[in-house]
Amino acid sequence: MTTWGTARGRGKAIGDGVTWTARWSLRLLLVSAGAVLLWLLIAALWSVVLPVLLAVILATVLWPPTAWLRRHRFPPALAAATVLLAGIVVLAGLVALIGTSVAGSIGQITESATSGIQAIRDWLAGPPLNLAESQFDAYVQQATEQLQRSVSTIATSVVTGAGSVASGVVTALLTLVLAFLFVKDGPRFLPWVRTVAGAGAGGHIAEVLRRIWKTLGDFIRTQAIVALADSVLIGAGLLILGVPLAIPLAVLTFLGGFVPIVGAIVAGALGVLVALVSNGFTTALIVLALIVAVQQIEGNVLQPMLQSRSLGLHSAVVLLAVTGGSTLYGIAGAFLAVPAAAGAAVIVRYLGERLDERTGVAGTALASSPDPGPATYTEGPEPPEDAVAVPEEPDPEVDGARK
């Protein structure tokens, strides 16, 4: 048995280790710089990137029925247009359902809200606060004056909000057009990538994109199942308790389910608020307990069971992704955070598979070699060029024991 040695001693070995570390540090710095530049480019082109991402996700929903129509000899453009128009009709029906329910319940909610405000005033007038009617009116007058002083700020906010609404409408229209094009011409994309990038790189890119597409489809289907379960359970509970707007709240719960964690919390808070204003404190507590119970079932049973199969992401990764996405890009960021994290996980897994293949082939070659050599380096710097094989010193005690 022999070991690697070097005539220059430990100093040369330390120098080789430092050189290896510096080389990899420089590579990591270059990769990080490239990632930062890509991030800045995405931020600068966010008005273009956002519709593209939303259109890709929407296309994963529209593609299965479109593929079914194409198998039944529908032309690609006609199949895509039919499915897209059907989706728009369904969404418009949901909006009409919510609007009709809200309009029909406005009188009941207004009456309940008036009674609730009067109950609050009576409570403030009683012990322990004992606020007189004049004091309460003074606070209301003070709040009114403050509101009047803030008219300019409110007007500016309204103008900004109108601009955001207009930008949202443009983004929605662009998303629909891109989704139609993606669904119509999607099957041509991967062959085009292979043609442009070549057989080697094009094959890898096409495989990664195919896996990301499948992951996005699994994400949408998983979230739809979870959101449907939430909306059915919560909507049934609201109907049993006699809470107004039960059906619109159930629909909002379903739509909010596509934004993991955050959407469920917002929809649940609206349900508790409506129950508090309309039915009183006791009903609001029951609704809160119902929503918490449903969310526990979702978070501890449905999502781990379904997402572990479809996405392979830990709950902590999902929570951090949603938090970071909402912090950077608001509601759109919260919605896109989990698909983006799942896509990044797909890329990392694919790279890991390719590395495993290479190391597996290398390991098989070493194992089949008749003489693998005096030493094997699994990681770290290469053996120095002036390294020599030095035989081990014999151990007298071991030799004596053998004799």
Coordinates of C-alpha atoms in Angstrom, one line a residue:
M1 CA 0.0 0.0 0.0
T2 CA 1.3 3.5 -0.9
T3 CA 0.2 7.1 -0.2
W4 CA 0.8 10.3 -2.1
G5 CA 3.7 12.4 -0.8
T6 CA 5.4 15.5 -2.0
A7 CA 8.9 16.7 -1.8
R8 CA 7.8 20.2 -0.9
G9 CA 5.8 19.1 2.1
R10 CA 2.7 20.6 3.7
G11 CA 3.2 24.1 2.2
K12 CA 2.7 22.8 -1.3
A13 CA -0.4 20.9 -0.3
I14 CA -1.9 24.0 1.4
G15 CA -1.1 26.1 -1.6
D16 CA -2.9 23.6 -3.9
G17 CA -5.9 23.6 -1.6
V18 CA -6.0 27.4 -1.6
T19 CA -5.7 27.5 -5.4
W20 CA -8.6 25.0 -5.7
T21 CA -10.8 27.1 -3.3
A22 CA -9.9 30.3 -5.1
R23 CA -10.8 28.8 -8.5
W24 CA -14.2 27.6 -7.3
S25 CA -14.9 30.9 -5.5
L26 CA -14.3 32.8 -8.7
R27 CA -16.7 30.5 -10.6
L28 CA -19.3 31.0 -7.9
L29 CA -18.9 34.7 -8.1
L30 CA -19.3 34.6 -11.9
V31 CA -22.5 32.5 -11.6
S32 CA -23.9 34.8 -8.9
A33 CA -23.1 37.9 -11.1
G34 CA -25.0 36.2 -14.0
A35 CA -28.0 35.4 -11.7
V36 CA -28.1 39.1 -10.5
L37 CA -28.0 40.4 -14.1
L38 CA -30.8 38.0 -15.0
W39 CA -32.8 39.2 -12.0
L40 CA -32.3 42.8 -13.0
L41 CA -33.3 42.1 -16.6
I42 CA -36.5 40.3 -15.4
A43 CA -37.3 43.3 -13.1
A44 CA -36.8 45.7 -16.0
L45 CA -39.0 43.7 -18.3
W46 CA -41.6 42.7 -15.7
S47 CA -44.4 44.1 -17.7
V48 CA -43.5 41.6 -20.4
V49 CA -42.4 38.7 -18.2
L50 CA -45.6 38.7 -16.0
P51 CA -48.0 38.1 -18.9
V52 CA -45.8 35.4 -20.3
L53 CA -45.6 33.5 -17.0
L54 CA -49.4 33.9 -16.5
A55 CA -50.0 32.7 -20.0
V56 CA -47.9 29.6 -19.6
I57 CA -49.7 28.7 -16.4
L58 CA -53.1 29.4 -18.1
A59 CA -52.0 27.3 -21.0
T60 CA -51.4 24.3 -18.7
V61 CA -55.0 24.5 -17.7
L62 CA -56.3 25.0 -21.3
W63 CA -54.1 22.3 -23.0
P64 CA -55.9 19.1 -21.9
P65 CA -59.3 20.0 -23.3
T66 CA -57.6 21.5 -26.4
A67 CA -55.6 18.3 -26.9
W68 CA -58.9 16.3 -26.7
L69 CA -60.5 18.5 -29.3
R70 CA -57.4 18.2 -31.6
R71 CA -57.6 14.4 -31.3
H72 CA -61.2 14.7 -32.6
R73 CA -60.0 16.5 -35.7
F74 CA -60.5 20.1 -34.6
P75 CA -58.0 22.5 -36.3
P76 CA -55.4 23.8 -33.7
A77 CA -56.6 27.4 -33.9
L78 CA -60.3 26.4 -33.6
A79 CA -59.6 24.1 -30.7
A80 CA -57.6 26.7 -28.8
A81 CA -60.2 29.4 -29.5
T82 CA -63.1 27.2 -28.4
V83 CA -61.4 26.2 -25.1
L84 CA -60.3 29.8 -24.3
L85 CA -63.8 31.3 -25.0
A86 CA -65.3 28.5 -22.8
G87 CA -63.0 29.5 -20.0
I88 CA -63.8 33.1 -20.3
V89 CA -67.6 32.3 -20.2
V90 CA -67.1 30.2 -17.0
L91 CA -65.1 33.0 -15.4
A92 CA -67.7 35.6 -16.4
G93 CA -70.4 33.3 -14.9
L94 CA -68.5 33.2 -11.6
V95 CA -68.2 37.0 -11.5
A96 CA -71.9 37.4 -12.3
L97 CA -72.8 34.9 -9.5
I98 CA -70.7 36.8 -7.0
G99 CA -72.1 40.2 -8.2
T100 CA -75.7 39.0 -8.0
S101 CA -75.3 37.5 -4.6
V102 CA -73.6 40.6 -3.2
A103 CA -76.3 42.8 -4.7
G104 CA -79.1 40.7 -3.2
S105 CA -77.5 40.7 0.3
I106 CA -76.5 44.4 0.5
G107 CA -79.7 45.3 2.4
Q108 CA -79.3 42.6 5.0
I109 CA -75.6 43.4 5.5
T110 CA -76.3 47.1 5.8
E111 CA -79.0 46.5 8.4
S112 CA -76.8 44.1 10.3
A113 CA -73.9 46.6 10.2
T114 CA -76.1 49.4 11.5
S115 CA -77.2 47.2 14.4
G116 CA -73.6 46.2 15.1
I117 CA -72.4 49.9 15.1
Q118 CA -75.2 50.8 17.5
A119 CA -74.3 47.8 19.7
I120 CA -70.7 49.1 19.8
R121 CA -71.8 52.6 20.7
D122 CA -74.0 51.2 23.6
W123 CA -71.0 49.2 24.8
L124 CA -68.7 52.2 24.7
A125 CA -71.3 54.2 26.7
G126 CA -71.5 51.6 29.4
P127 CA -68.9 50.4 31.9
P128 CA -66.0 50.3 32.0
L129 CA -65.4 53.1 29.4
N130 CA -68.6 55.2 30.2
L131 CA -68.1 57.4 27.2
A132 CA -70.8 60.1 26.9
E133 CA -72.7 60.6 23.6
S134 CA -71.0 64.0 23.2
Q135 CA -67.5 62.4 23.6
F136 CA -68.4 59.8 21.0
D137 CA -69.6 62.5 18.6
A138 CA -66.5 64.5 19.2
Y139 CA -64.3 61.5 18.2
V140 CA -66.4 61.0 15.1
Q141 CA -66.1 64.7 14.2
Q142 CA -62.3 64.5 14.7
A143 CA -62.1 61.5 12.4
T144 CA -64.2 63.3 9.8
E145 CA -62.0 66.4 9.9
Q146 CA -58.9 64.2 9.5
L147 CA -60.5 62.5 6.5
Q148 CA -61.3 65.8 4.9
R149 CA -57.7 67.0 5.4
S150 CA -56.6 63.8 3.6
V151 CA -58.8 64.4 0.5
S152 CA -55.8 65.2 -1.7
T153 CA -53.9 62.1 -0.7
I154 CA -57.0 60.0 -1.2
A155 CA -57.5 61.5 -4.7
T156 CA -53.9 60.7 -5.6
S157 CA -54.4 57.2 -4.4
V158 CA -57.5 56.8 -6.5
V159 CA -55.7 58.0 -9.6
T160 CA -52.9 55.6 -8.9
G161 CA -55.3 52.8 -8.4
A162 CA -57.1 53.7 -11.7
G163 CA -53.7 53.5 -13.4
S164 CA -53.1 50.1 -11.8
V165 CA -56.5 48.9 -12.9
A166 CA -55.7 49.9 -16.5
S167 CA -52.4 48.2 -16.4
G168 CA -54.1 45.1 -15.0
V169 CA -56.6 45.1 -17.9
V170 CA -53.7 45.4 -20.4
T171 CA -51.9 42.5 -18.7
A172 CA -55.0 40.4 -18.7
L173 CA -55.6 40.9 -22.4
L174 CA -52.0 40.2 -23.3
T175 CA -52.1 37.1 -21.1
L176 CA -55.2 35.8 -23.0
V177 CA -53.6 36.4 -26.4
L178 CA -50.4 34.7 -25.4
A179 CA -52.2 31.8 -23.8
F180 CA -54.1 31.3 -27.1
L181 CA -50.9 31.3 -29.1
F182 CA -49.1 28.9 -26.7
V183 CA -52.0 26.5 -26.8
K184 CA -52.3 26.7 -30.6
D185 CA -48.6 26.4 -31.4
G186 CA -47.2 24.7 -28.3
P187 CA -46.4 21.3 -29.8
R188 CA -44.1 23.0 -32.3
F189 CA -41.9 24.7 -29.6
L190 CA -39.8 21.8 -28.3
P191 CA -38.8 20.6 -31.8
W192 CA -37.9 24.2 -32.7
V193 CA -35.7 24.4 -29.5
R194 CA -33.9 21.2 -30.6
T195 CA -33.3 22.6 -34.1
V196 CA -32.0 25.9 -32.9
A197 CA -29.9 24.7 -29.9
G198 CA -28.6 21.5 -31.5
A199 CA -29.0 17.9 -30.6
G200 CA -26.9 18.1 -27.4
A201 CA -27.9 21.3 -25.7
G202 CA -31.3 21.3 -27.4
G203 CA -32.1 17.9 -26.0
H204 CA -31.3 18.9 -22.4
I205 CA -33.3 22.2 -22.7
A206 CA -36.3 20.4 -24.2
E207 CA -36.3 17.8 -21.5
V208 CA -36.1 20.4 -18.7
L209 CA -38.9 22.4 -20.3
R210 CA -41.0 19.3 -20.7
R211 CA -40.6 18.5 -17.0
I212 CA -41.4 22.1 -15.9
W213 CA -44.5 22.0 -18.1
K214 CA -45.6 18.8 -16.4
T215 CA -44.8 20.2 -12.9
L216 CA -46.9 23.3 -13.6
G217 CA -49.8 21.2 -14.7
D218 CA -49.6 19.1 -11.6
F219 CA -49.4 22.3 -9.5
I220 CA -52.6 23.7 -11.0
R221 CA -54.5 20.4 -10.6
T222 CA -53.3 20.0 -7.1
Q223 CA -54.3 23.5 -6.1
A224 CA -57.6 23.1 -7.8
I225 CA -58.4 19.9 -5.8
V226 CA -57.3 21.6 -2.5
A227 CA -59.2 24.8 -3.3
L228 CA -62.3 22.9 -4.2
A229 CA -62.2 21.0 -0.9
D230 CA -61.8 24.2 1.0
S231 CA -64.6 26.1 -0.7
V232 CA -67.1 23.2 -0.4
L233 CA -66.4 22.7 3.3
I234 CA -66.3 26.4 4.2
G235 CA -69.3 27.2 2.0
A236 CA -71.4 24.5 3.6
G237 CA -70.5 25.7 7.0
L238 CA -71.4 29.3 6.1
L239 CA -74.8 28.1 4.7
I240 CA -75.6 26.1 7.8
L241 CA -74.7 29.0 10.1
G242 CA -76.9 31.4 8.0
V243 CA -74.1 33.8 7.1
P244 CA -74.9 36.1 4.1
L245 CA -72.8 35.9 0.9
A246 CA -72.0 32.2 1.7
I247 CA -71.8 31.3 -2.0
P248 CA -69.6 34.3 -3.1
L249 CA -67.3 33.6 -0.1
A250 CA -67.0 30.0 -1.1
V251 CA -66.1 31.1 -4.7
L252 CA -63.5 33.5 -3.3
T253 CA -62.1 30.7 -1.2
F254 CA -61.8 28.6 -4.3
L255 CA -60.0 31.4 -6.2
G256 CA -57.8 32.2 -3.2
G257 CA -56.7 28.6 -2.9
F258 CA -54.5 29.1 -6.0
V259 CA -52.3 31.5 -3.9
P260 CA -50.9 29.0 -1.3
I261 CA -51.3 29.9 2.4
V262 CA -51.9 33.7 1.8
G263 CA -55.1 33.2 -0.3
A264 CA -56.7 31.0 2.3
I265 CA -55.9 33.4 5.1
V266 CA -57.4 36.4 3.2
A267 CA -60.5 34.5 2.2
G268 CA -61.0 33.2 5.7
A269 CA -60.6 36.7 7.2
L270 CA -63.4 38.0 4.8
G271 CA -65.7 35.2 5.9
V272 CA -65.1 35.9 9.6
L273 CA -65.6 39.7 9.0
V274 CA -68.9 39.1 7.2
A275 CA -70.1 36.8 10.0
L276 CA -69.1 39.3 12.6
V277 CA -71.0 42.2 11.0
S278 CA -74.1 40.2 10.0
N279 CA -74.6 37.5 12.6
G280 CA -72.7 38.6 15.7
F281 CA -69.6 37.7 17.7
T282 CA -70.6 34.1 18.5
T283 CA -71.2 33.1 14.9
A284 CA -68.0 34.8 13.9
L285 CA -66.1 32.7 16.4
I286 CA -67.8 29.5 15.0
V287 CA -66.8 30.6 11.5
L288 CA -63.2 31.2 12.7
A289 CA -63.1 27.7 14.3
L290 CA -64.5 26.2 11.1
I291 CA -61.9 27.9 8.8
V292 CA -59.0 27.0 11.1
A293 CA -60.2 23.3 11.2
V294 CA -60.5 23.3 7.4
Q295 CA -57.0 24.9 7.0
Q296 CA -55.5 22.3 9.3
I297 CA -57.0 19.5 7.3
E298 CA -55.7 21.1 4.1
G299 CA -52.2 21.8 5.5
N300 CA -51.7 18.6 7.3
V301 CA -53.5 16.1 5.1
L302 CA -54.4 17.2 1.6
Q303 CA -51.4 19.4 0.6
P304 CA -48.6 17.2 1.9
M305 CA -50.2 14.2 0.3
L306 CA -50.8 15.8 -3.1
Q307 CA -47.9 18.2 -3.4
S308 CA -45.3 15.7 -2.3
R309 CA -46.2 13.7 -5.3
S310 CA -46.6 16.6 -7.8
L311 CA -44.0 19.2 -6.7
G312 CA -41.7 17.5 -4.2
L313 CA -41.4 20.8 -2.2
H314 CA -41.2 21.0 1.6
S315 CA -43.8 23.2 3.3
A316 CA -41.1 25.5 4.5
V317 CA -40.0 26.1 1.0
V318 CA -43.5 26.9 -0.1
L319 CA -44.0 29.4 2.8
L320 CA -40.7 31.1 2.1
A321 CA -41.4 31.3 -1.6
V322 CA -44.8 32.8 -1.1
T323 CA -43.5 35.3 1.4
G324 CA -40.6 36.4 -0.8
G325 CA -42.8 36.6 -3.9
S326 CA -45.5 38.7 -2.2
T327 CA -42.8 41.0 -0.8
L328 CA -41.2 41.6 -4.1
Y329 CA -44.1 41.6 -6.6
G330 CA -47.3 41.6 -4.5
I331 CA -50.2 39.3 -5.3
A332 CA -48.8 38.3 -8.6
G333 CA -45.5 37.4 -6.9
A334 CA -47.4 35.3 -4.3
F335 CA -49.2 33.4 -7.0
L336 CA -46.1 32.8 -9.1
A337 CA -43.8 32.0 -6.3
V338 CA -44.6 28.3 -5.9
P339 CA -44.5 27.5 -9.6
A340 CA -41.2 29.3 -9.9
A341 CA -39.8 27.4 -6.9
A342 CA -41.1 24.2 -8.4
G343 CA -39.5 25.0 -11.8
A344 CA -36.2 25.8 -10.1
A345 CA -36.4 22.5 -8.2
V346 CA -36.9 20.7 -11.5
I347 CA -33.7 22.2 -12.9
V348 CA -31.7 21.3 -9.9
R349 CA -33.0 17.7 -9.9
Y350 CA -32.2 17.4 -13.6
L351 CA -28.6 18.7 -13.1
G352 CA -28.3 16.3 -10.2
E353 CA -29.4 13.4 -12.4
R354 CA -26.8 14.3 -15.0
L355 CA -24.1 14.5 -12.4
D356 CA -25.1 11.2 -11.0
E357 CA -24.9 9.7 -14.4
R358 CA -21.3 11.0 -14.9
T359 CA -20.1 10.0 -11.5
G360 CA -21.8 6.6 -11.9
V361 CA -20.0 6.0 -15.2
A362 CA -16.7 7.1 -13.6
G363 CA -17.2 4.9 -10.6
T364 CA -18.0 1.9 -12.8
A365 CA -14.9 2.5 -14.9
L366 CA -12.7 2.6 -11.8
A367 CA -14.3 -0.5 -10.3
S368 CA -13.7 -2.4 -13.6
S369 CA -10.1 -1.3 -13.8
P370 CA -7.6 -4.1 -12.9
D371 CA -5.3 -1.6 -11.1
P372 CA -6.9 1.6 -10.0
G373 CA -3.6 3.0 -8.8
P374 CA -2.1 3.8 -5.4
A375 CA -4.7 6.4 -4.4
T376 CA -8.1 7.7 -5.3
Y377 CA -9.2 11.4 -4.9
T378 CA -13.0 11.8 -4.5
E379 CA -13.0 15.5 -4.1
G380 CA -10.7 18.5 -3.7
P381 CA -7.7 19.5 -5.7
E382 CA -5.9 17.2 -8.1
P383 CA -2.7 15.5 -6.9
P384 CA 0.3 17.8 -7.5
E385 CA 2.4 17.1 -10.6
D386 CA 5.5 16.5 -8.5
A387 CA 3.7 14.0 -6.2
V388 CA 5.5 10.7 -5.8
A389 CA 4.3 7.4 -4.4
V390 CA 6.0 6.8 -1.1
P391 CA 5.8 3.3 0.5
E392 CA 4.4 3.1 4.0
E393 CA 6.8 2.5 6.8
P394 CA 6.6 -1.0 8.2
D395 CA 5.0 -1.4 11.6
P396 CA 7.2 -3.8 13.7
E397 CA 4.3 -4.6 16.1
V398 CA 1.9 -5.6 13.3
D399 CA 4.7 -7.6 11.6
G400 CA 5.4 -9.4 14.9
A401 CA 1.7 -10.2 15.4
R402 CA 1.5 -11.7 12.0
K403 CA 4.5 -13.9 12.6

